[in-house]
Every structure is written in structure tokens, then in C-alpha cells.
PDB file of N, CA, C and O in Angstrom:
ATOM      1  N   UNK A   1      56.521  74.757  46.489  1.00 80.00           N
ATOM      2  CA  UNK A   1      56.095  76.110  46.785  1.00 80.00           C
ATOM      3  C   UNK A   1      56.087  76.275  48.300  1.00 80.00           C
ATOM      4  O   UNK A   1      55.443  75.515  49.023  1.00 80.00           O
ATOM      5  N   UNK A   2      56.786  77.239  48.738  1.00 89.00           N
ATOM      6  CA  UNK A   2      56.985  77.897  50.007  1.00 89.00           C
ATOM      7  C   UNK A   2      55.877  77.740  51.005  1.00 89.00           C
ATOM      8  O   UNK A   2      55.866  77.220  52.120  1.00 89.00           O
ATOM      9  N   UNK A   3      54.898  78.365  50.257  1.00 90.00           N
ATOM     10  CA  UNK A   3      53.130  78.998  50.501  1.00 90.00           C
ATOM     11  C   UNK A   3      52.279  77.591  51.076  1.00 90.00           C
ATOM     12  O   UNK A   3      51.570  77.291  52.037  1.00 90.00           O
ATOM     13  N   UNK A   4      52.896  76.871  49.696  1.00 88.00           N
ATOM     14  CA  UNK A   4      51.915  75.787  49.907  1.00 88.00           C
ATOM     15  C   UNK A   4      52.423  75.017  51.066  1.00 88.00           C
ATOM     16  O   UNK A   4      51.690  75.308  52.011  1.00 88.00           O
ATOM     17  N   UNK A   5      53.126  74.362  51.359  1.00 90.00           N
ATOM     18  CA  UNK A   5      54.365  73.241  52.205  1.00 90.00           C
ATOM     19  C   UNK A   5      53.915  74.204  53.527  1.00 90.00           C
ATOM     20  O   UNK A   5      53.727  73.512  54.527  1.00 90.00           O
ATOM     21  N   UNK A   6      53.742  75.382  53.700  1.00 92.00           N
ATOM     22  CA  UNK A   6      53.206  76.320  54.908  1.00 92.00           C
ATOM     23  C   UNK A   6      51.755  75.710  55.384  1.00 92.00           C
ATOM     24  O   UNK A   6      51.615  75.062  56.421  1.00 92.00           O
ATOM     25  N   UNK A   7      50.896  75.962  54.635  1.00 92.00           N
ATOM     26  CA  UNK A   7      49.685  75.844  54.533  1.00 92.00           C
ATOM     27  C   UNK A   7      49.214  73.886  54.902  1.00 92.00           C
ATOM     28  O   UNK A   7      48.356  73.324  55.582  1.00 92.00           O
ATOM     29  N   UNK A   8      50.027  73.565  54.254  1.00 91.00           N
ATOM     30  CA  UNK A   8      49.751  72.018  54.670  1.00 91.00           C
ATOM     31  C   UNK A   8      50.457  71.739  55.767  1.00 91.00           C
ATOM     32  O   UNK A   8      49.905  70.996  56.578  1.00 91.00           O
ATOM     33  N   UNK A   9      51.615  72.165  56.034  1.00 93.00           N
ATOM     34  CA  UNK A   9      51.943  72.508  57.722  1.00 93.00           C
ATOM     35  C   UNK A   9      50.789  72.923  58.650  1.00 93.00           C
ATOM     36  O   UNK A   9      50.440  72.178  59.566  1.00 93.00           O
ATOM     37  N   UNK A  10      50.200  74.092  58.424  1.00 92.00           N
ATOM     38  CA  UNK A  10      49.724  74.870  59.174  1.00 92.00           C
ATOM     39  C   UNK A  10      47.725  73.634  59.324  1.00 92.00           C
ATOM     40  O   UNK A  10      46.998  73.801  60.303  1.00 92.00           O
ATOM     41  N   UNK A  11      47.551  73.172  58.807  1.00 92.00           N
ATOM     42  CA  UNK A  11      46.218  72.583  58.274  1.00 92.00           C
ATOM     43  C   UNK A  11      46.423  70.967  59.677  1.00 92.00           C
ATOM     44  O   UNK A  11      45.751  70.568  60.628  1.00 92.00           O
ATOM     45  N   UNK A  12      47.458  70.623  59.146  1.00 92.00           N
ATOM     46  CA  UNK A  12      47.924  69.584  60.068  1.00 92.00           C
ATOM     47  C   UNK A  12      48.136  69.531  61.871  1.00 92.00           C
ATOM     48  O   UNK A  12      47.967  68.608  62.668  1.00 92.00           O
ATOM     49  N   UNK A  13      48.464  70.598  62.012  1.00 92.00           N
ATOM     50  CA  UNK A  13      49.023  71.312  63.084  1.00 92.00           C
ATOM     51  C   UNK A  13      47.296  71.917  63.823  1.00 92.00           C
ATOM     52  O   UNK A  13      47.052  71.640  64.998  1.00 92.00           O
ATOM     53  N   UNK A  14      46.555  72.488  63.218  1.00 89.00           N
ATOM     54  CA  UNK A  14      45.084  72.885  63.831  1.00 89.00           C
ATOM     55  C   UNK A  14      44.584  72.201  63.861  1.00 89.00           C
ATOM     56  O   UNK A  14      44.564  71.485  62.860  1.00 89.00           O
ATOM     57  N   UNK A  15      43.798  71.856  64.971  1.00 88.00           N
ATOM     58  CA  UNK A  15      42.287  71.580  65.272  1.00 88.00           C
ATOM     59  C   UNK A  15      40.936  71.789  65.021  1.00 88.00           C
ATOM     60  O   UNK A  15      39.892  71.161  65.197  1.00 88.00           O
ATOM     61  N   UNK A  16      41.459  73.465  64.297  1.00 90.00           N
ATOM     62  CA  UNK A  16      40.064  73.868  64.417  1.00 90.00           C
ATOM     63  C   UNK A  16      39.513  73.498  63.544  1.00 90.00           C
ATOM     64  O   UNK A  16      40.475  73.610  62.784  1.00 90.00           O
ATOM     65  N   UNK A  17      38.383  72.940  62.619  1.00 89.00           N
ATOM     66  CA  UNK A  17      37.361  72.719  61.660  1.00 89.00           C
ATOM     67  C   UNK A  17      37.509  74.206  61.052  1.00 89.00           C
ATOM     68  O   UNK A  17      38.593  74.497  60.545  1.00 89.00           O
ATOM     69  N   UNK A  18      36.601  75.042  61.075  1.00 90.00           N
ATOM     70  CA  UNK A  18      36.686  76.383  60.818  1.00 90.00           C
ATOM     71  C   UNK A  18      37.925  77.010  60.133  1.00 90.00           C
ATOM     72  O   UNK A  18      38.010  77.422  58.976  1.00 90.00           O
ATOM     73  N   UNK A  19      38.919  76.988  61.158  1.00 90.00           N
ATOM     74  CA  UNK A  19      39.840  77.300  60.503  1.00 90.00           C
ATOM     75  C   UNK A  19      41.022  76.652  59.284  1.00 90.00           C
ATOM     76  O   UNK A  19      41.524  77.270  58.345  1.00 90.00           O
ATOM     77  N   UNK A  20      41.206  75.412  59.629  1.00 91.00           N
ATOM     78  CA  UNK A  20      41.460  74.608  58.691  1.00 91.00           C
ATOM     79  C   UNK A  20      40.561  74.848  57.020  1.00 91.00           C
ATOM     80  O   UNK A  20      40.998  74.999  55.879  1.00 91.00           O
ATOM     81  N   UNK A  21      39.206  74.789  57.564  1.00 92.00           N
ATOM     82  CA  UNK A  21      38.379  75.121  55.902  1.00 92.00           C
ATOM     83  C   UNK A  21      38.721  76.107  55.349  1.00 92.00           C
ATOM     84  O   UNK A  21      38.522  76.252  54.143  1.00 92.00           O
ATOM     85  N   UNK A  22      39.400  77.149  56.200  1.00 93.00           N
ATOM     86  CA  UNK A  22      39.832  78.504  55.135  1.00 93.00           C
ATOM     87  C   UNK A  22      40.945  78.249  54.763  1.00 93.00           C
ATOM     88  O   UNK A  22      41.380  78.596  53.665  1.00 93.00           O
ATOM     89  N   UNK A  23      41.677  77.507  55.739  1.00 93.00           N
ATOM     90  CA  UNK A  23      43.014  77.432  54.930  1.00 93.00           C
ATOM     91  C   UNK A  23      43.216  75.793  53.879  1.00 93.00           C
ATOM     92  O   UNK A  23      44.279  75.424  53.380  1.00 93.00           O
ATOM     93  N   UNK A  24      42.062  75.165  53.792  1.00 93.00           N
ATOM     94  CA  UNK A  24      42.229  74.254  52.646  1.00 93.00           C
ATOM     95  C   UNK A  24      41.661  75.158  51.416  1.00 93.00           C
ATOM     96  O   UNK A  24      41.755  74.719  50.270  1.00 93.00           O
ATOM     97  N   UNK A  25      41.126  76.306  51.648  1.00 94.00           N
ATOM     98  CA  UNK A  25      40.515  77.562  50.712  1.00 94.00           C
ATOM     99  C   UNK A  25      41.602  77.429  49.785  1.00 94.00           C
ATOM    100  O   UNK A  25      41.845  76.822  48.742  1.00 94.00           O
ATOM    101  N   UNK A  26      42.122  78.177  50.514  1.00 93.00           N
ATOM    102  CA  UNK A  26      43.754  78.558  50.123  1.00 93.00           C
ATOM    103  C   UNK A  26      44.135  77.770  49.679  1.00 93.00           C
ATOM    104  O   UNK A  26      43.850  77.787  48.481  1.00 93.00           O
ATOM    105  N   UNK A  27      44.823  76.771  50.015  1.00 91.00           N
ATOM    106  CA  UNK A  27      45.563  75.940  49.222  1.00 91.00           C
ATOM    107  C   UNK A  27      45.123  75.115  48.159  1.00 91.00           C
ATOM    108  O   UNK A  27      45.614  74.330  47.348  1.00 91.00           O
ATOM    109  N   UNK A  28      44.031  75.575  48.455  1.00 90.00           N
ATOM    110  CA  UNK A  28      43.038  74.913  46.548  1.00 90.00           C
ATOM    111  C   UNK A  28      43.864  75.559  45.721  1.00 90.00           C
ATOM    112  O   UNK A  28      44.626  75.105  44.868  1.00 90.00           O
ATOM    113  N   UNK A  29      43.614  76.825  46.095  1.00 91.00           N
ATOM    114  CA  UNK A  29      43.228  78.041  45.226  1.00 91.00           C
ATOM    115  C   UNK A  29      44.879  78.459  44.635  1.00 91.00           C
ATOM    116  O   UNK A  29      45.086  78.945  43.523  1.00 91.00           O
ATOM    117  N   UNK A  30      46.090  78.100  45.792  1.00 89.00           N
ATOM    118  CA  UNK A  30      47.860  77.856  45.460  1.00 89.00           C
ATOM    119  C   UNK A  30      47.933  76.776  44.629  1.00 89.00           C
ATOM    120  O   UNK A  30      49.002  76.634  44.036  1.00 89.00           O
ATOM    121  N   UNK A  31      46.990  75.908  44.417  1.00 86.00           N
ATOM    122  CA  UNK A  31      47.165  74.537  43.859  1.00 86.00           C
ATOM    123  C   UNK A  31      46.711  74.879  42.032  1.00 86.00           C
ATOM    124  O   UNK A  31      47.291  74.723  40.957  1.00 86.00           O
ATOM    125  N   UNK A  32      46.005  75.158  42.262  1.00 85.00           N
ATOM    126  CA  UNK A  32      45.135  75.819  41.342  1.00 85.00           C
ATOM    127  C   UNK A  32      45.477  76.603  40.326  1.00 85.00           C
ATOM    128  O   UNK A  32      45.107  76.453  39.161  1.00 85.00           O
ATOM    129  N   UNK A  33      46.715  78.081  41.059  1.00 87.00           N
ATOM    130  CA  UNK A  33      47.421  78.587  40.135  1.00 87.00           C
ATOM    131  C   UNK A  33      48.433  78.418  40.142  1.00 87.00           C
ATOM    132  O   UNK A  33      49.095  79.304  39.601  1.00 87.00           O
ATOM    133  N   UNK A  34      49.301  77.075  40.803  1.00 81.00           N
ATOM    134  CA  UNK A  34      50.495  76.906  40.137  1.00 81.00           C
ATOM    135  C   UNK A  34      50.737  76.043  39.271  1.00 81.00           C
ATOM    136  O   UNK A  34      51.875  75.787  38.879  1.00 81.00           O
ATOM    137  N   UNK A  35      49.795  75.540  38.906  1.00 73.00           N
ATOM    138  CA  UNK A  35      49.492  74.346  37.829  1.00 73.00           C
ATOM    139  C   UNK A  35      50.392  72.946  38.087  1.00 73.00           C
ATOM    140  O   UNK A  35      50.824  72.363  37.093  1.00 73.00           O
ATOM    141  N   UNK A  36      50.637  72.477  39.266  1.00 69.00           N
ATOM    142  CA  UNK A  36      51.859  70.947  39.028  1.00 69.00           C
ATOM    143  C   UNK A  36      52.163  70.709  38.433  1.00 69.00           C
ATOM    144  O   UNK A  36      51.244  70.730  37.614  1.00 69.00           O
ATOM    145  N   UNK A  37      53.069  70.340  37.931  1.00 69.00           N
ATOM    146  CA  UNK A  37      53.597  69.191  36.789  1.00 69.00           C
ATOM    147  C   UNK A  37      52.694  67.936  36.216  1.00 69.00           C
ATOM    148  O   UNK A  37      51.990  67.430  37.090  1.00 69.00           O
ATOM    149  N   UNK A  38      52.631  67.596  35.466  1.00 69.00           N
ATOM    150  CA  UNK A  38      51.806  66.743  34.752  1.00 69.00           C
ATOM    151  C   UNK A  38      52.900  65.426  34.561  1.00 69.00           C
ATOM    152  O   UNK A  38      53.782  65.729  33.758  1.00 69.00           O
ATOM    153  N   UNK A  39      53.071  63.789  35.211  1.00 64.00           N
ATOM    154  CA  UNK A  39      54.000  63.114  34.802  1.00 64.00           C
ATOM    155  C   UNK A  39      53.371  62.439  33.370  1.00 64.00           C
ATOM    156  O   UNK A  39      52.338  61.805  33.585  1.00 64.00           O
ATOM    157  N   UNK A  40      53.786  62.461  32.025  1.00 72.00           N
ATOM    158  CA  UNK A  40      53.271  61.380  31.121  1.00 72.00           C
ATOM    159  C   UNK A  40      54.064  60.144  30.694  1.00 72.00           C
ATOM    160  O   UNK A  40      53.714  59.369  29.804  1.00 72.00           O
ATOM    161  N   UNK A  41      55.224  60.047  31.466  1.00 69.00           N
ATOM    162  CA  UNK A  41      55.576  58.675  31.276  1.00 69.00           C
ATOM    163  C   UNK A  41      56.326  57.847  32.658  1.00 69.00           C
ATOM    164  O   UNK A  41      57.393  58.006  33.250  1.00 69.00           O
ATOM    165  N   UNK A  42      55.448  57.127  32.775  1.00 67.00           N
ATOM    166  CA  UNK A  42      56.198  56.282  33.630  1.00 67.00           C
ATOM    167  C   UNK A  42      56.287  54.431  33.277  1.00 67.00           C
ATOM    168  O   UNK A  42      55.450  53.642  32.842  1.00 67.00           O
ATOM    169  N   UNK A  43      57.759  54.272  33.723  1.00 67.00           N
ATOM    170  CA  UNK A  43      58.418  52.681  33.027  1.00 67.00           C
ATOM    171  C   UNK A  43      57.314  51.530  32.980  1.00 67.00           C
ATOM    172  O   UNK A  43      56.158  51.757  33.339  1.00 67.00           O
ATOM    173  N   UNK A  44      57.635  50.566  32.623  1.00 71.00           N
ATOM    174  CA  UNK A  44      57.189  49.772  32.445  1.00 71.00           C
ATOM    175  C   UNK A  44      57.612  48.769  32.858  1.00 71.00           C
ATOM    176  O   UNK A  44      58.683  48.490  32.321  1.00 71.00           O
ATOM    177  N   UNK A  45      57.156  47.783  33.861  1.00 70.00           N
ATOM    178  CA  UNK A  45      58.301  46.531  34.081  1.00 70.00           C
ATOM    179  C   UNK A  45      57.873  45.204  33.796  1.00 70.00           C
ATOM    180  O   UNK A  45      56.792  44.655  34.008  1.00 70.00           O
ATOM    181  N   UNK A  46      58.864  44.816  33.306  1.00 74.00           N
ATOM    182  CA  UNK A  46      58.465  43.347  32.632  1.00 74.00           C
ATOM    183  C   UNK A  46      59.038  42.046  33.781  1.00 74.00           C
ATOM    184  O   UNK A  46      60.238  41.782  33.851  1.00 74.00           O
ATOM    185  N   UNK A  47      58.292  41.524  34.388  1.00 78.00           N
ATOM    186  CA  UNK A  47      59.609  40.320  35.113  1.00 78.00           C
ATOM    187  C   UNK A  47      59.104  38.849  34.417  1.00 78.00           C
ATOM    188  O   UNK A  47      57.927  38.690  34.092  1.00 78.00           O
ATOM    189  N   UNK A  48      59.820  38.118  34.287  1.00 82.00           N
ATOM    190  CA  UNK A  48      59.260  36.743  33.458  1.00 82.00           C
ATOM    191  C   UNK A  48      59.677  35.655  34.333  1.00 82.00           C
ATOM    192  O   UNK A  48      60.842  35.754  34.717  1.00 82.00           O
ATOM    193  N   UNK A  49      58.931  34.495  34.807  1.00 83.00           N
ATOM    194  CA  UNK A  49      58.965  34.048  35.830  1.00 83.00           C
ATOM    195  C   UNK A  49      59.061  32.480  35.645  1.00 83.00           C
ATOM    196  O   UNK A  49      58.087  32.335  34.906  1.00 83.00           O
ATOM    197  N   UNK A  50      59.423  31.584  35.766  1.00 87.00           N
ATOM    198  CA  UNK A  50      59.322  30.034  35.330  1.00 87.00           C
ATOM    199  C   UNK A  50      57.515  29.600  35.717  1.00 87.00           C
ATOM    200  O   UNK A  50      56.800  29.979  36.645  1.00 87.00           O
ATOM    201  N   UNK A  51      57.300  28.888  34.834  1.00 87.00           N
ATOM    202  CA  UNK A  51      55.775  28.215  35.547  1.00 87.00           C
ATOM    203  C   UNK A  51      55.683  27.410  36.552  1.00 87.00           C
ATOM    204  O   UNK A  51      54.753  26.884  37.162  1.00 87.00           O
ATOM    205  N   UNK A  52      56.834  27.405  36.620  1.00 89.00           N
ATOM    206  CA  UNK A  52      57.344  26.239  37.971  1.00 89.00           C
ATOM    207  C   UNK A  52      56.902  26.926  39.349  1.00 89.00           C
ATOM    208  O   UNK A  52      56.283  26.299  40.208  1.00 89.00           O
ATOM    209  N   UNK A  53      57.289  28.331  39.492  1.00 89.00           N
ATOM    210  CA  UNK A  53      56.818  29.004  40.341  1.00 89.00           C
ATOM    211  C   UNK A  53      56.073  29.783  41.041  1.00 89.00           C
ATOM    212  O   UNK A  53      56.201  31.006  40.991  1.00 89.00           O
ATOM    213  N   UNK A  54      54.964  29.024  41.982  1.00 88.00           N
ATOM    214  CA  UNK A  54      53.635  29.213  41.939  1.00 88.00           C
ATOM    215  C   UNK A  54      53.755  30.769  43.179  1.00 88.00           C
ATOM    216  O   UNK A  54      54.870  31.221  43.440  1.00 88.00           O
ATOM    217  N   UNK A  55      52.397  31.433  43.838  1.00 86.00           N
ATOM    218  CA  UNK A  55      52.410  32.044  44.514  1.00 86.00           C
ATOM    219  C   UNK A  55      52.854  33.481  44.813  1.00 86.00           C
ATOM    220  O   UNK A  55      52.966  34.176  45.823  1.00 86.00           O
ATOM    221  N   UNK A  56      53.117  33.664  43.119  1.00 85.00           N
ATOM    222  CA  UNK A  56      53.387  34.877  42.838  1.00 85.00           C
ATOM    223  C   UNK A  56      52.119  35.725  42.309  1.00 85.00           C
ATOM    224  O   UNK A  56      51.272  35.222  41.572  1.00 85.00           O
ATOM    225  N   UNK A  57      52.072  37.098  42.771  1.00 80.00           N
ATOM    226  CA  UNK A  57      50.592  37.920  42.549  1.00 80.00           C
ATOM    227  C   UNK A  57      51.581  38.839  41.590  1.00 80.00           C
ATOM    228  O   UNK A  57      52.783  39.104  41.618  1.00 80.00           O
ATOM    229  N   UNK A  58      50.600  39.153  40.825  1.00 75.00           N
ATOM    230  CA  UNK A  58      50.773  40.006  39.826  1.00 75.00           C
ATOM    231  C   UNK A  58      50.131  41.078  39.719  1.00 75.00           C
ATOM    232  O   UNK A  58      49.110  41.241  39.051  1.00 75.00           O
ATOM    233  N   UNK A  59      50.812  42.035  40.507  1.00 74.00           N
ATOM    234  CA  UNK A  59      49.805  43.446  40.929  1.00 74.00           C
ATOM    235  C   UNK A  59      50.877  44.689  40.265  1.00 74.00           C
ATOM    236  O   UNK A  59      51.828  44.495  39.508  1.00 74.00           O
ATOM    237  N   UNK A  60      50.503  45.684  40.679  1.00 75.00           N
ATOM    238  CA  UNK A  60      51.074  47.011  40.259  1.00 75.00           C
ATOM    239  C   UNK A  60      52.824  46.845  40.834  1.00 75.00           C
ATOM    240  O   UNK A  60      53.094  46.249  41.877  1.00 75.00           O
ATOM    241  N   UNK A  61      53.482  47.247  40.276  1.00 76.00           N
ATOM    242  CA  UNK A  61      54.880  47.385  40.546  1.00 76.00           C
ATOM    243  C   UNK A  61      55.348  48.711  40.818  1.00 76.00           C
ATOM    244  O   UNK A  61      56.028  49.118  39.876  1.00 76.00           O
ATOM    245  N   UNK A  62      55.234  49.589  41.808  1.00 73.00           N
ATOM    246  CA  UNK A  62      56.345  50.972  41.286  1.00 73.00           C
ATOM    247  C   UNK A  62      57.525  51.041  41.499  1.00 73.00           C
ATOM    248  O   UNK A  62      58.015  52.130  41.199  1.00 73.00           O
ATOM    249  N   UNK A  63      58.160  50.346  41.881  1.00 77.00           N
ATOM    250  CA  UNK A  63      59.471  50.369  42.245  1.00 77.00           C
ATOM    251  C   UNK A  63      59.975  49.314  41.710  1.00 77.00           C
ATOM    252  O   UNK A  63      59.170  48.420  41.971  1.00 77.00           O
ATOM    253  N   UNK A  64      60.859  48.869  41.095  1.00 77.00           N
ATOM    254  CA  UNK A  64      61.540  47.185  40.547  1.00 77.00           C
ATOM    255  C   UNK A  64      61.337  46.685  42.042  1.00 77.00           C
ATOM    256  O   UNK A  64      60.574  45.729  42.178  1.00 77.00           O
ATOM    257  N   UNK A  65      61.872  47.166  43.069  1.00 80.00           N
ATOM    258  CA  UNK A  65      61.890  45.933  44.414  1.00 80.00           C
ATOM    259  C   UNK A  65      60.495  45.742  44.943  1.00 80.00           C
ATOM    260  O   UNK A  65      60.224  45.083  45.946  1.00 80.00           O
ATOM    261  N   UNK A  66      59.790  46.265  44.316  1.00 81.00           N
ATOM    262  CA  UNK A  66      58.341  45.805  44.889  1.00 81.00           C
ATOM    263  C   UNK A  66      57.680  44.821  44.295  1.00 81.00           C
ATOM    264  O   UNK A  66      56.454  44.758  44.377  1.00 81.00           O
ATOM    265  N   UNK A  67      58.578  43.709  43.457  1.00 81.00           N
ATOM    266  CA  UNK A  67      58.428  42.848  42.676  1.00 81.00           C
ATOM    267  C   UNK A  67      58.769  41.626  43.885  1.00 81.00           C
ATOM    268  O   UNK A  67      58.287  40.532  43.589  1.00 81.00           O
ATOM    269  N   UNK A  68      59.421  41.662  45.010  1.00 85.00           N
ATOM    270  CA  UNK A  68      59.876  41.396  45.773  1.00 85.00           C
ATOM    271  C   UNK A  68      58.989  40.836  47.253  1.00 85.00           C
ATOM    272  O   UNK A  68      59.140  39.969  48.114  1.00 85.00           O
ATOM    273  N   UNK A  69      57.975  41.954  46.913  1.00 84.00           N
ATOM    274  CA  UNK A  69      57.412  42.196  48.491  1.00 84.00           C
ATOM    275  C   UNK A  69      56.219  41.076  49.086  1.00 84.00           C
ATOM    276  O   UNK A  69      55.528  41.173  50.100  1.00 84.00           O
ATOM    277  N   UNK A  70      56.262  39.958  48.024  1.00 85.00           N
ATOM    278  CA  UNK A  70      55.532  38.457  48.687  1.00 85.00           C
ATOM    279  C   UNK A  70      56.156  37.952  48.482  1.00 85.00           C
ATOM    280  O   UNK A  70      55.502  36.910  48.455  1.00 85.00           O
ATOM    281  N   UNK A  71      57.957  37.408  48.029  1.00 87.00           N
ATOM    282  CA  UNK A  71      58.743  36.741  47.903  1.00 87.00           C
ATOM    283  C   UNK A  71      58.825  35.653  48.905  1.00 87.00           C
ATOM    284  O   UNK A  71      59.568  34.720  48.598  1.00 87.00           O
ATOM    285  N   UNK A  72      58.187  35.585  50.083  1.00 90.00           N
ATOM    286  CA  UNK A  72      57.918  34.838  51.276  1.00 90.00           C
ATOM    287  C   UNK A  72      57.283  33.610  51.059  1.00 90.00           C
ATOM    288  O   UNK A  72      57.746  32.609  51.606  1.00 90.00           O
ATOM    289  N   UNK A  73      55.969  33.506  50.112  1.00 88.00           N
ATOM    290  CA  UNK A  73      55.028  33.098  49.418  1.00 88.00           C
ATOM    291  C   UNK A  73      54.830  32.377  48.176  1.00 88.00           C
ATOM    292  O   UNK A  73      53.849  31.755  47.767  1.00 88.00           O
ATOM    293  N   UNK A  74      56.117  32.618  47.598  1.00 89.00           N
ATOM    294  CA  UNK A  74      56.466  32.068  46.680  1.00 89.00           C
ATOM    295  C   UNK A  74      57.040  30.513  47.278  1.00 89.00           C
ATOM    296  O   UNK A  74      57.526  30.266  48.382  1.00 89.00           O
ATOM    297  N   UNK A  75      56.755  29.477  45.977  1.00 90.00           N
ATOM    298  CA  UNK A  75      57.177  28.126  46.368  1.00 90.00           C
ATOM    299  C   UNK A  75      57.101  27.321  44.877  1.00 90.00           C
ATOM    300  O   UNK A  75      56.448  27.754  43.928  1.00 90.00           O
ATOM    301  N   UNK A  76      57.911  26.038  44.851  1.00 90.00           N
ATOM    302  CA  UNK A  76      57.710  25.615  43.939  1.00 90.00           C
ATOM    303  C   UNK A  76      56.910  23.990  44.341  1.00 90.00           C
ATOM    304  O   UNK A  76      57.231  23.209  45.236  1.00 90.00           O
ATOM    305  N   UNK A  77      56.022  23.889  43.533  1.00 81.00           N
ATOM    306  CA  UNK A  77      55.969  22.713  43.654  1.00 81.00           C
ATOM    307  C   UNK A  77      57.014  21.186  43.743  1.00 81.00           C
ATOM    308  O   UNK A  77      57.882  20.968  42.898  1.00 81.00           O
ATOM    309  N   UNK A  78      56.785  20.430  44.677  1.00 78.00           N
ATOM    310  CA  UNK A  78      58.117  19.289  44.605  1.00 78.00           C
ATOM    311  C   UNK A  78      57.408  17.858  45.041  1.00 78.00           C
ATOM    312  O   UNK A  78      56.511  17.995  45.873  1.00 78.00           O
ATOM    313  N   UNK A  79      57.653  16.630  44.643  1.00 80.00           N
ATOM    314  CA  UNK A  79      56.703  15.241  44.752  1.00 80.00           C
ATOM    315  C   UNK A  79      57.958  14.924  46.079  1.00 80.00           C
ATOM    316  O   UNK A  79      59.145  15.243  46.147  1.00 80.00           O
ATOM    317  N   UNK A  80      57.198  14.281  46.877  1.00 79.00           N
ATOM    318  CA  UNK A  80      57.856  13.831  48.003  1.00 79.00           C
ATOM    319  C   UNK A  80      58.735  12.653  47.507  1.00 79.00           C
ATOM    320  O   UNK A  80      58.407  12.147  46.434  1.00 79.00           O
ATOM    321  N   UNK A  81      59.713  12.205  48.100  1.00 79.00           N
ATOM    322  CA  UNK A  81      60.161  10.676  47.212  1.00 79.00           C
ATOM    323  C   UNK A  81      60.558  10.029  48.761  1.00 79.00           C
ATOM    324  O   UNK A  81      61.237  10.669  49.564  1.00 79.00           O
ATOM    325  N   UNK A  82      59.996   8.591  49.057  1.00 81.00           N
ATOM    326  CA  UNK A  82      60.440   8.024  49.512  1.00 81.00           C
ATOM    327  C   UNK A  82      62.054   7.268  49.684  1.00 81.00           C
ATOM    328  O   UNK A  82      62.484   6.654  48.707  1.00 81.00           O
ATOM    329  N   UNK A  83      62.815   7.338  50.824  1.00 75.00           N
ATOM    330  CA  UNK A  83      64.131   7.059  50.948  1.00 75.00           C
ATOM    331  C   UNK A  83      64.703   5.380  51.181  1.00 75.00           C
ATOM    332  O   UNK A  83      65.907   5.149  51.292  1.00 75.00           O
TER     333      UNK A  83
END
């Protein structure tokens, strides 16, 4: 919405306290009657991992590559062997 994308421009851009509160008024109130979209499905990701490989956290995923983002951290266990 035109109105709105204005208004959160315009909110960002002031300083004033005062004035900003009227215009978060507003954009309640644009928010309010344009009703958003509602998302009800989003994927599911499965990754399956060897037990071998320790140091992996198992947190929220939204993106497949954010399956990625302690890959640093990851290690496997290994017994030293004398030569």
C-alpha cells in the first residue's frame, strides 16, 4: 500500500515524538483496514545428519541455507594414532 510504505517513510525520517504518534495513528488504523495477508503454510525442513557429527545446533531454519550458518563448528570426532 502506497499510504502505508509513505507513512513508515515519513515516521522514520521525523524526530518529532508528537508527530510521529499521529502518524503511527494512522498507520494502525491503514493496517487495520487493509487486513494483510494471513501466511498458513510454511515448509518444513528435514536435514538428517550422521551421529558422527558433533556441533551441530538445531534451531529454526527459514531458509534451506541457514542450515549452513555454524557449519564452522561442526567437527567430527577422530582418535589420534601414533606414527
Amino acid at each position: 500500500d502506497k499510504q502505508t510504505d509513505a507513512l513508515i517513510e515519513a515516521i522514520r525520517q521525523n524526530p518529532d515524538p508528537a508527530s510521529r504518534a499521529s502518524k503511527f495513528v494512522s498507520l494502525q488504523a491503514n493496517i487495520m483496514s487493509d487486513v494483510p495477508a494471513v501466511f498458513i503454510y510454511s515448509p518444513s525442513y528435514l536435514y538428517v545428519l550422521s551421529k558422527d557429527v558433533k556441533g551441530v545446533s538445531n534451531g529454526f531454519i527459514a531458509d534451506p541455507s541457514d542450515r549452513f550458518l555454524n557449519a564452522a563448528s561442526w567437527y567430527i570426532k577422530t582418535a589420534r594414532v601414533l606414527k
